[in-house]
Amino acid sequence: MKNYPRFPVVLTLLGGMFAAEVRAQSTLKDAFKNDFLIGTSLNQPQLDGNNPRETELIKAQFNSISPGNLLKWETVHPKPDLYNFGPADQYVEFGMQNGMFIVGHTLIWHNQTPKWVFQDASGNLVDRNTLLARMREHILTVVGHYKGKIGGWDVVNEVLDEDGRLRQTPWLKIIGEDYIAKAFQYAHEADPNAQLYYNDYRLESVSKRLGAIALIKKLRAQGISIAAVGLQGHYKLNWPSALQIDQTIETFAELGLKVNITELDMDVLPPATSNQGADITMNFALQAKLNPYTNGLPVSVQQELAQRYTDVFAVLVKHHKDINRVTFWGVTDADSWLNNWPVRGRTAYPLLFDRDGQPKPAFNAVIQTARPAN
Ligand code: GLA
């Protein structure tokens, strides 16, 4: 009879189980401390201490924060002569007190930007120079206010269309193509040490990714330096494939860029539309068949979600050298935007913590993908 090395096998198995056990009790930020930062977006109730359980989770699990809606133009600069820094000051203070990497999101976007930005007193569209001056004033004021405190800015958000061409926005129509280069120049002028990012969704699709590569090359030719590309990461159970994510990260890394995963969540609900994007203006009527898990997530879907997170994180860990940060868009399922988009009033399950702030199987699955500490 062959002499099987039973004892070592048993020991190895036990060792493996023990390691898994120990790592399962780990926090996200500790598990990935040799790989990348782990971030979350914050909202006002969490900052105000009106949701202490979530605030504690944020402190325990994450070492980077993103400002949800707090630094969008409509919040921070609602009227031409009015800056409302209160909420964002609170956010930055929270990050500094907790030693976190603080993200600025977002300077230039076509959504959540007040109409007045593009209009004169009679409601007509302003000309190029007026809009450039407004853009410069906004960026210098906001980035300048947080100089040395906010470590990196999403300078432009969602500037490409699905076909990879520049999205038709008031910024493009009024200023012209160079509005993106100008935004980066102004942000650099305001804080030369801040990392500057281009952030978008669906760059995992080839047509859009090719547009991003062309855009980045063009900006570089004009002397603009981009620290990282932000992949929003609003994913579904079946899209994009792990291979698409892998290839996307590889492509940007080959260009010498870092990648941030900036708004990660995993939608498990039935699609309300065939559109795979994350356009926040979409809105479809609530129907029971679109909201199947109001009484909880079935075990099978819970497992599917955990497996999906495993597959995605395996790719992220593989590329740890190219990735600075992985940020989730929300802390618990209760505060995910997916409860209200693209259908209002659904019960969504996209994150690692459930509605009671308890870790889901997906949390343990993610922790298991971390490289063992060395
Ligand atoms: C986009 C934006 C985010 C946020 C999400 C939806 O991805 O970049 O700021 O608005 O949509 O919550």
Short mmCIF file of C-alpha atoms and ligand atoms in Angstrom, two decimals:
data_model
loop_
_atom_site.label_atom_id
_atom_site.label_comp_id
_atom_site.label_asym_id
_atom_site.label_seq_id
_atom_site.Cartn_x
_atom_site.Cartn_y
_atom_site.Cartn_z
CA MET A 1 0.00 0.00 0.00
CA LYS A 2 1.24 3.43 -0.86
CA ASN A 3 2.34 5.46 2.10
CA TYR A 4 0.15 8.55 2.01
CA PRO A 5 1.46 11.46 4.06
CA ARG A 6 -1.78 11.63 6.03
CA PHE A 7 -0.62 13.68 8.93
CA PRO A 8 0.79 16.62 6.91
CA VAL A 9 -2.36 16.64 4.78
CA VAL A 10 -4.56 16.88 7.83
CA LEU A 11 -2.32 19.60 9.24
CA THR A 12 -2.39 21.51 5.98
CA LEU A 13 -6.15 21.25 5.82
CA LEU A 14 -6.49 22.41 9.40
CA GLY A 15 -4.01 25.17 8.75
CA GLY A 16 -5.99 26.27 5.73
CA MET A 17 -9.22 26.29 7.68
CA PHE A 18 -7.59 28.21 10.48
CA ALA A 19 -6.16 30.77 8.07
CA ALA A 20 -9.56 31.12 6.46
CA GLU A 21 -11.15 31.55 9.86
CA VAL A 22 -8.69 34.21 10.93
CA ARG A 23 -8.98 36.06 7.67
CA ALA A 24 -12.77 35.89 7.83
CA GLN A 25 -12.59 37.98 10.98
CA SER A 26 -10.31 40.48 9.33
CA THR A 27 -11.44 43.88 8.17
CA LEU A 28 -11.46 44.88 4.54
CA LYS A 29 -8.78 47.53 4.97
CA ASP A 30 -6.47 45.12 6.80
CA ALA A 31 -7.01 42.25 4.42
CA PHE A 32 -5.97 44.37 1.43
CA LYS A 33 -3.43 46.61 3.09
CA ASN A 34 -0.62 45.35 0.88
CA ASP A 35 -2.75 45.61 -2.25
CA PHE A 36 -4.91 48.72 -2.44
CA LEU A 37 -6.97 51.13 -0.38
CA ILE A 38 -10.53 50.11 0.38
CA GLY A 39 -13.02 52.95 0.20
CA THR A 40 -16.67 53.73 0.62
CA SER A 41 -18.89 56.66 -0.22
CA LEU A 42 -20.32 58.64 2.68
CA ASN A 43 -23.64 60.37 3.11
CA GLN A 44 -24.86 63.16 5.37
CA PRO A 45 -26.63 61.03 8.03
CA GLN A 46 -23.44 59.02 8.51
CA LEU A 47 -21.45 62.23 8.98
CA ASP A 48 -24.03 63.71 11.34
CA GLY A 49 -23.87 60.64 13.55
CA ASN A 50 -27.51 59.80 12.77
CA ASN A 51 -26.47 56.35 11.70
CA PRO A 52 -23.87 55.36 14.30
CA ARG A 53 -23.74 51.71 13.27
CA GLU A 54 -22.72 52.65 9.75
CA THR A 55 -20.31 55.31 10.93
CA GLU A 56 -18.56 52.69 13.08
CA LEU A 57 -18.44 50.28 10.15
CA ILE A 58 -16.84 52.97 8.01
CA LYS A 59 -14.14 53.62 10.60
CA ALA A 60 -13.49 49.92 11.15
CA GLN A 61 -13.50 48.67 7.57
CA PHE A 62 -12.37 51.44 5.22
CA ASN A 63 -9.28 53.59 4.78
CA SER A 64 -10.54 55.85 2.02
CA ILE A 65 -13.74 57.85 1.58
CA SER A 66 -15.62 59.38 -1.34
CA PRO A 67 -18.14 62.15 -0.83
CA GLY A 68 -21.35 60.71 -2.33
CA ASN A 69 -23.26 63.84 -3.35
CA LEU A 70 -21.49 66.28 -1.03
CA LEU A 71 -18.98 67.72 -3.49
CA LYS A 72 -21.09 67.74 -6.62
CA TRP A 73 -21.53 71.17 -8.15
CA GLU A 74 -25.20 71.51 -7.14
CA THR A 75 -24.34 70.84 -3.48
CA VAL A 76 -21.15 72.80 -3.07
CA HIS A 77 -21.88 75.71 -5.43
CA PRO A 78 -25.67 76.00 -5.75
CA LYS A 79 -25.78 79.66 -6.82
CA PRO A 80 -23.29 81.84 -8.70
CA ASP A 81 -22.13 83.67 -5.59
CA LEU A 82 -22.82 80.97 -3.04
CA TYR A 83 -20.48 78.21 -1.96
CA ASN A 84 -21.85 75.74 0.55
CA PHE A 85 -18.79 74.10 2.05
CA GLY A 86 -20.44 72.91 5.27
CA PRO A 87 -21.20 69.28 4.35
CA ALA A 88 -17.94 68.75 2.47
CA ASP A 89 -15.93 70.33 5.30
CA GLN A 90 -17.52 67.80 7.65
CA TYR A 91 -16.61 65.01 5.24
CA VAL A 92 -12.99 66.10 4.93
CA GLU A 93 -12.72 66.55 8.70
CA PHE A 94 -14.03 62.99 9.19
CA GLY A 95 -11.43 61.60 6.80
CA MET A 96 -8.60 63.52 8.43
CA GLN A 97 -9.59 62.48 11.94
CA ASN A 98 -9.62 58.86 10.86
CA GLY A 99 -6.43 58.97 8.81
CA MET A 100 -8.18 58.14 5.56
CA PHE A 101 -7.32 58.90 1.93
CA ILE A 102 -9.91 61.52 0.95
CA VAL A 103 -11.34 61.61 -2.57
CA GLY A 104 -12.90 64.61 -4.32
CA HIS A 105 -15.88 63.78 -6.55
CA THR A 106 -16.54 65.42 -8.95
CA LEU A 107 -15.50 68.70 -10.56
CA ILE A 108 -16.97 68.57 -14.05
CA TRP A 109 -20.03 66.48 -14.89
CA HIS A 110 -23.21 66.99 -16.94
CA ASN A 111 -25.50 65.78 -14.12
CA GLN A 112 -26.17 67.43 -10.76
CA THR A 113 -24.85 70.70 -12.13
CA PRO A 114 -27.26 73.62 -11.83
CA LYS A 115 -28.71 75.14 -15.01
CA TRP A 116 -27.36 78.60 -14.18
CA VAL A 117 -23.83 77.37 -14.85
CA PHE A 118 -24.58 77.26 -18.57
CA GLN A 119 -26.97 80.22 -18.81
CA ASP A 120 -26.95 84.00 -18.71
CA ALA A 121 -29.48 86.11 -16.79
CA SER A 122 -32.06 85.76 -19.60
CA GLY A 123 -31.72 81.98 -19.76
CA ASN A 124 -29.65 81.88 -22.96
CA LEU A 125 -26.60 79.68 -23.21
CA VAL A 126 -23.41 81.54 -22.32
CA ASP A 127 -20.42 81.71 -24.66
CA ARG A 128 -17.18 79.73 -24.44
CA ASN A 129 -15.19 82.33 -22.53
CA THR A 130 -17.88 82.86 -19.92
CA LEU A 131 -18.21 79.14 -19.27
CA LEU A 132 -14.45 78.65 -19.15
CA ALA A 133 -14.20 81.48 -16.62
CA ARG A 134 -16.96 79.88 -14.50
CA MET A 135 -15.28 76.52 -14.70
CA ARG A 136 -11.93 77.97 -13.65
CA GLU A 137 -13.42 79.93 -10.79
CA HIS A 138 -15.30 76.85 -9.52
CA ILE A 139 -12.30 74.53 -9.75
CA LEU A 140 -9.84 76.99 -8.20
CA THR A 141 -12.25 77.72 -5.35
CA VAL A 142 -13.25 74.13 -4.56
CA VAL A 143 -9.91 72.40 -5.12
CA GLY A 144 -8.13 75.36 -3.47
CA HIS A 145 -10.38 75.10 -0.40
CA TYR A 146 -9.23 71.51 0.19
CA LYS A 147 -5.66 71.87 -1.04
CA GLY A 148 -3.40 69.37 0.71
CA LYS A 149 -6.38 67.60 2.30
CA ILE A 150 -8.18 65.95 -0.60
CA GLY A 151 -5.66 63.55 -2.11
CA GLY A 152 -7.24 62.99 -5.51
CA TRP A 153 -10.01 64.47 -7.65
CA ASP A 154 -12.36 63.02 -10.23
CA VAL A 155 -11.77 65.99 -12.51
CA VAL A 156 -14.19 64.89 -15.18
CA ASN A 157 -16.97 62.34 -14.82
CA GLU A 158 -18.64 60.35 -17.62
CA VAL A 159 -17.34 62.35 -20.58
CA LEU A 160 -17.69 59.53 -23.11
CA ASP A 161 -20.67 58.03 -24.87
CA GLU A 162 -21.17 54.32 -25.41
CA ASP A 163 -19.55 54.53 -28.86
CA GLY A 164 -16.41 56.08 -27.39
CA ARG A 165 -17.05 59.58 -28.71
CA LEU A 166 -17.22 62.59 -26.47
CA ARG A 167 -20.63 62.80 -24.84
CA GLN A 168 -22.78 65.68 -26.07
CA THR A 169 -23.01 67.80 -22.92
CA PRO A 170 -23.35 71.54 -22.40
CA TRP A 171 -19.63 71.57 -21.53
CA LEU A 172 -18.70 70.13 -24.90
CA LYS A 173 -21.25 72.13 -26.86
CA ILE A 174 -20.34 75.49 -25.36
CA ILE A 175 -16.59 75.20 -24.79
CA GLY A 176 -15.56 72.59 -27.34
CA GLU A 177 -13.36 69.50 -26.98
CA ASP A 178 -10.67 71.21 -24.95
CA TYR A 179 -12.97 71.61 -21.94
CA ILE A 180 -11.48 68.41 -20.54
CA ALA A 181 -7.88 69.58 -20.89
CA LYS A 182 -8.84 72.92 -19.34
CA ALA A 183 -10.48 71.23 -16.36
CA PHE A 184 -7.31 69.23 -15.70
CA GLN A 185 -5.14 72.35 -16.09
CA TYR A 186 -7.22 74.34 -13.61
CA ALA A 187 -7.26 71.49 -11.10
CA HIS A 188 -3.49 71.14 -11.35
CA GLU A 189 -3.12 74.89 -10.92
CA ALA A 190 -5.27 74.78 -7.77
CA ASP A 191 -3.41 71.87 -6.13
CA PRO A 192 -0.29 70.66 -7.96
CA ASN A 193 0.08 67.75 -5.54
CA ALA A 194 -3.41 66.30 -5.92
CA GLN A 195 -3.87 63.21 -8.07
CA LEU A 196 -6.16 63.93 -10.99
CA TYR A 197 -8.52 61.31 -12.42
CA TYR A 198 -10.84 60.65 -15.34
CA ASN A 199 -13.86 58.66 -14.06
CA ASP A 200 -16.45 56.80 -16.14
CA TYR A 201 -18.72 53.76 -16.33
CA ARG A 202 -18.71 50.89 -18.79
CA LEU A 203 -15.09 51.30 -19.85
CA GLU A 204 -15.11 47.47 -19.80
CA SER A 205 -16.93 47.66 -23.14
CA VAL A 206 -14.43 47.75 -25.98
CA SER A 207 -15.90 50.66 -27.94
CA LYS A 208 -15.97 52.94 -24.95
CA ARG A 209 -12.55 51.80 -23.77
CA LEU A 210 -11.02 52.60 -27.17
CA GLY A 211 -12.50 56.09 -26.86
CA ALA A 212 -10.92 56.44 -23.42
CA ILE A 213 -7.52 55.39 -24.72
CA ALA A 214 -7.74 57.93 -27.54
CA LEU A 215 -8.82 60.63 -25.12
CA ILE A 216 -5.97 59.91 -22.70
CA LYS A 217 -3.39 59.92 -25.48
CA LYS A 218 -4.72 63.21 -26.77
CA LEU A 219 -4.60 64.79 -23.32
CA ARG A 220 -1.07 63.55 -22.80
CA ALA A 221 0.01 65.05 -26.10
CA GLN A 222 -1.15 68.38 -24.67
CA GLY A 223 0.97 67.88 -21.57
CA ILE A 224 -1.90 66.90 -19.28
CA SER A 225 -1.00 64.28 -16.74
CA ILE A 226 -3.69 61.92 -15.49
CA ALA A 227 -2.83 59.89 -12.41
CA ALA A 228 -5.51 57.26 -12.80
CA VAL A 229 -8.60 56.15 -14.67
CA GLY A 230 -11.61 55.52 -12.47
CA LEU A 231 -13.71 52.50 -13.40
CA GLN A 232 -16.99 53.17 -11.63
CA GLY A 233 -17.69 49.47 -11.22
CA HIS A 234 -21.48 49.54 -11.26
CA TYR A 235 -21.56 45.85 -12.12
CA LYS A 236 -24.22 43.17 -12.46
CA LEU A 237 -24.10 39.47 -11.70
CA ASN A 238 -23.38 38.70 -15.33
CA TRP A 239 -21.70 41.85 -16.62
CA PRO A 240 -18.91 42.61 -17.25
CA SER A 241 -17.11 39.29 -17.31
CA ALA A 242 -14.02 38.82 -15.18
CA LEU A 243 -12.05 38.68 -18.41
CA GLN A 244 -13.41 42.06 -19.55
CA ILE A 245 -12.41 43.61 -16.23
CA ASP A 246 -9.00 41.97 -16.46
CA GLN A 247 -8.40 43.28 -19.98
CA THR A 248 -9.60 46.75 -19.11
CA ILE A 249 -7.22 47.11 -16.18
CA GLU A 250 -4.39 45.68 -18.25
CA THR A 251 -5.00 48.14 -21.07
CA PHE A 252 -4.81 51.19 -18.82
CA ALA A 253 -1.83 49.79 -16.93
CA GLU A 254 -0.01 49.35 -20.24
CA LEU A 255 -0.55 53.05 -20.86
CA GLY A 256 1.27 53.69 -17.58
CA LEU A 257 -1.87 54.69 -15.69
CA LYS A 258 -3.14 53.54 -12.35
CA VAL A 259 -6.71 52.30 -12.06
CA ASN A 260 -9.19 53.16 -9.30
CA ILE A 261 -12.37 51.17 -8.88
CA THR A 262 -14.47 54.09 -7.72
CA GLU A 263 -18.13 53.14 -7.21
CA LEU A 264 -18.26 49.37 -6.87
CA ASP A 265 -21.57 47.57 -6.40
CA MET A 266 -23.13 44.41 -7.83
CA ASP A 267 -26.75 44.62 -8.93
CA VAL A 268 -28.65 41.34 -8.34
CA LEU A 269 -32.10 42.64 -9.33
CA PRO A 270 -33.78 41.87 -12.66
CA PRO A 271 -32.79 44.41 -15.30
CA ALA A 272 -35.40 47.08 -15.97
CA THR A 273 -33.76 47.90 -19.28
CA SER A 274 -31.29 46.39 -21.70
CA ASN A 275 -29.12 49.47 -21.21
CA GLN A 276 -26.05 48.38 -19.25
CA GLY A 277 -24.85 51.85 -18.32
CA ALA A 278 -25.21 53.90 -15.16
CA ASP A 279 -26.95 56.99 -16.52
CA ILE A 280 -28.58 58.43 -13.41
CA THR A 281 -31.43 60.04 -15.36
CA MET A 282 -33.02 56.67 -16.23
CA ASN A 283 -36.29 55.98 -14.40
CA PHE A 284 -38.65 53.02 -14.92
CA ALA A 285 -41.95 52.20 -13.24
CA LEU A 286 -41.92 49.86 -10.24
CA GLN A 287 -43.43 46.41 -10.97
CA ALA A 288 -43.46 43.37 -8.70
CA LYS A 289 -41.42 41.30 -11.14
CA LEU A 290 -38.63 43.88 -10.98
CA ASN A 291 -38.55 43.71 -7.18
CA PRO A 292 -38.50 40.00 -6.30
CA TYR A 293 -36.55 40.01 -3.00
CA THR A 294 -38.56 42.29 -0.73
CA ASN A 295 -38.50 39.62 2.01
CA GLY A 296 -34.83 38.84 1.81
CA LEU A 297 -32.31 37.45 -0.62
CA PRO A 298 -32.67 33.71 -1.38
CA VAL A 299 -29.65 31.65 -0.33
CA SER A 300 -28.91 30.72 -3.93
CA VAL A 301 -28.67 34.37 -5.00
CA GLN A 302 -26.67 35.22 -1.89
CA GLN A 303 -24.18 32.54 -2.96
CA GLU A 304 -24.17 33.73 -6.54
CA LEU A 305 -23.36 37.23 -5.31
CA ALA A 306 -20.53 35.93 -3.11
CA GLN A 307 -19.09 33.95 -6.02
CA ARG A 308 -19.33 36.97 -8.29
CA TYR A 309 -17.47 39.11 -5.75
CA THR A 310 -14.84 36.37 -5.50
CA ASP A 311 -14.37 36.36 -9.27
CA VAL A 312 -14.12 40.15 -9.49
CA PHE A 313 -11.76 40.50 -6.54
CA ALA A 314 -9.54 37.72 -7.87
CA VAL A 315 -8.95 39.95 -10.90
CA LEU A 316 -8.40 43.04 -8.77
CA VAL A 317 -5.92 41.28 -6.52
CA LYS A 318 -4.10 39.94 -9.57
CA HIS A 319 -3.65 43.55 -10.68
CA HIS A 320 -2.88 44.95 -7.24
CA LYS A 321 0.21 46.70 -8.56
CA ASP A 322 -1.90 48.70 -11.01
CA ILE A 323 -4.76 49.52 -8.65
CA ASN A 324 -4.60 52.31 -6.08
CA ARG A 325 -8.03 52.01 -4.57
CA VAL A 326 -11.24 49.97 -4.60
CA THR A 327 -14.19 52.04 -3.39
CA PHE A 328 -17.71 50.70 -2.78
CA TRP A 329 -20.67 52.94 -3.54
CA GLY A 330 -22.26 52.77 -0.12
CA VAL A 331 -21.69 50.84 3.10
CA THR A 332 -24.81 48.68 3.61
CA ASP A 333 -27.51 47.54 1.22
CA ALA A 334 -29.85 50.01 2.90
CA ASP A 335 -27.99 53.06 1.62
CA SER A 336 -27.30 51.90 -1.92
CA TRP A 337 -28.51 54.12 -4.75
CA LEU A 338 -29.72 50.89 -6.42
CA ASN A 339 -32.77 50.87 -4.13
CA ASN A 340 -33.97 53.79 -6.24
CA TRP A 341 -32.29 53.43 -9.60
CA PRO A 342 -33.29 52.85 -12.31
CA VAL A 343 -36.58 51.97 -10.56
CA ARG A 344 -37.65 53.74 -7.38
CA GLY A 345 -38.51 51.77 -4.26
CA ARG A 346 -36.81 48.42 -4.84
CA THR A 347 -35.00 46.27 -2.28
CA ALA A 348 -31.43 45.99 -3.52
CA TYR A 349 -28.54 43.82 -2.29
CA PRO A 350 -25.39 45.05 -4.04
CA LEU A 351 -22.92 45.57 -1.18
CA LEU A 352 -20.99 43.53 1.40
CA PHE A 353 -23.03 44.51 4.48
CA ASP A 354 -26.75 43.80 4.87
CA ARG A 355 -29.44 46.20 6.05
CA ASP A 356 -28.51 45.54 9.68
CA GLY A 357 -24.86 46.27 9.02
CA GLN A 358 -23.93 42.58 9.26
CA PRO A 359 -21.33 41.13 6.88
CA LYS A 360 -22.91 39.06 4.10
CA PRO A 361 -21.39 35.87 2.65
CA ALA A 362 -19.97 38.17 -0.03
CA PHE A 363 -17.93 39.95 2.65
CA ASN A 364 -16.18 36.72 3.65
CA ALA A 365 -15.79 35.79 0.01
CA VAL A 366 -14.00 39.07 -0.67
CA ILE A 367 -11.72 38.71 2.36
CA GLN A 368 -10.73 35.23 1.21
CA THR A 369 -9.35 36.65 -2.04
CA ALA A 370 -6.76 38.77 -0.22
CA ARG A 371 -3.15 37.67 -0.51
CA PRO A 372 -1.92 36.20 2.74
CA ALA A 373 0.04 38.74 4.73
CA ASN A 374 3.77 38.31 4.25
C1 GLA B 1 -22.61 58.11 -11.00
C2 GLA B 1 -21.87 59.22 -10.25
C3 GLA B 1 -21.95 59.05 -8.77
C4 GLA B 1 -23.36 58.69 -8.33
C5 GLA B 1 -23.80 57.47 -9.04
C6 GLA B 1 -25.17 57.08 -8.59
O1 GLA B 1 -21.92 56.96 -11.08
O2 GLA B 1 -20.52 59.28 -10.62
O3 GLA B 1 -21.58 60.25 -8.16
O4 GLA B 1 -24.24 59.75 -8.59
O5 GLA B 1 -23.84 57.78 -10.42
O6 GLA B 1 -25.35 57.20 -7.25
#
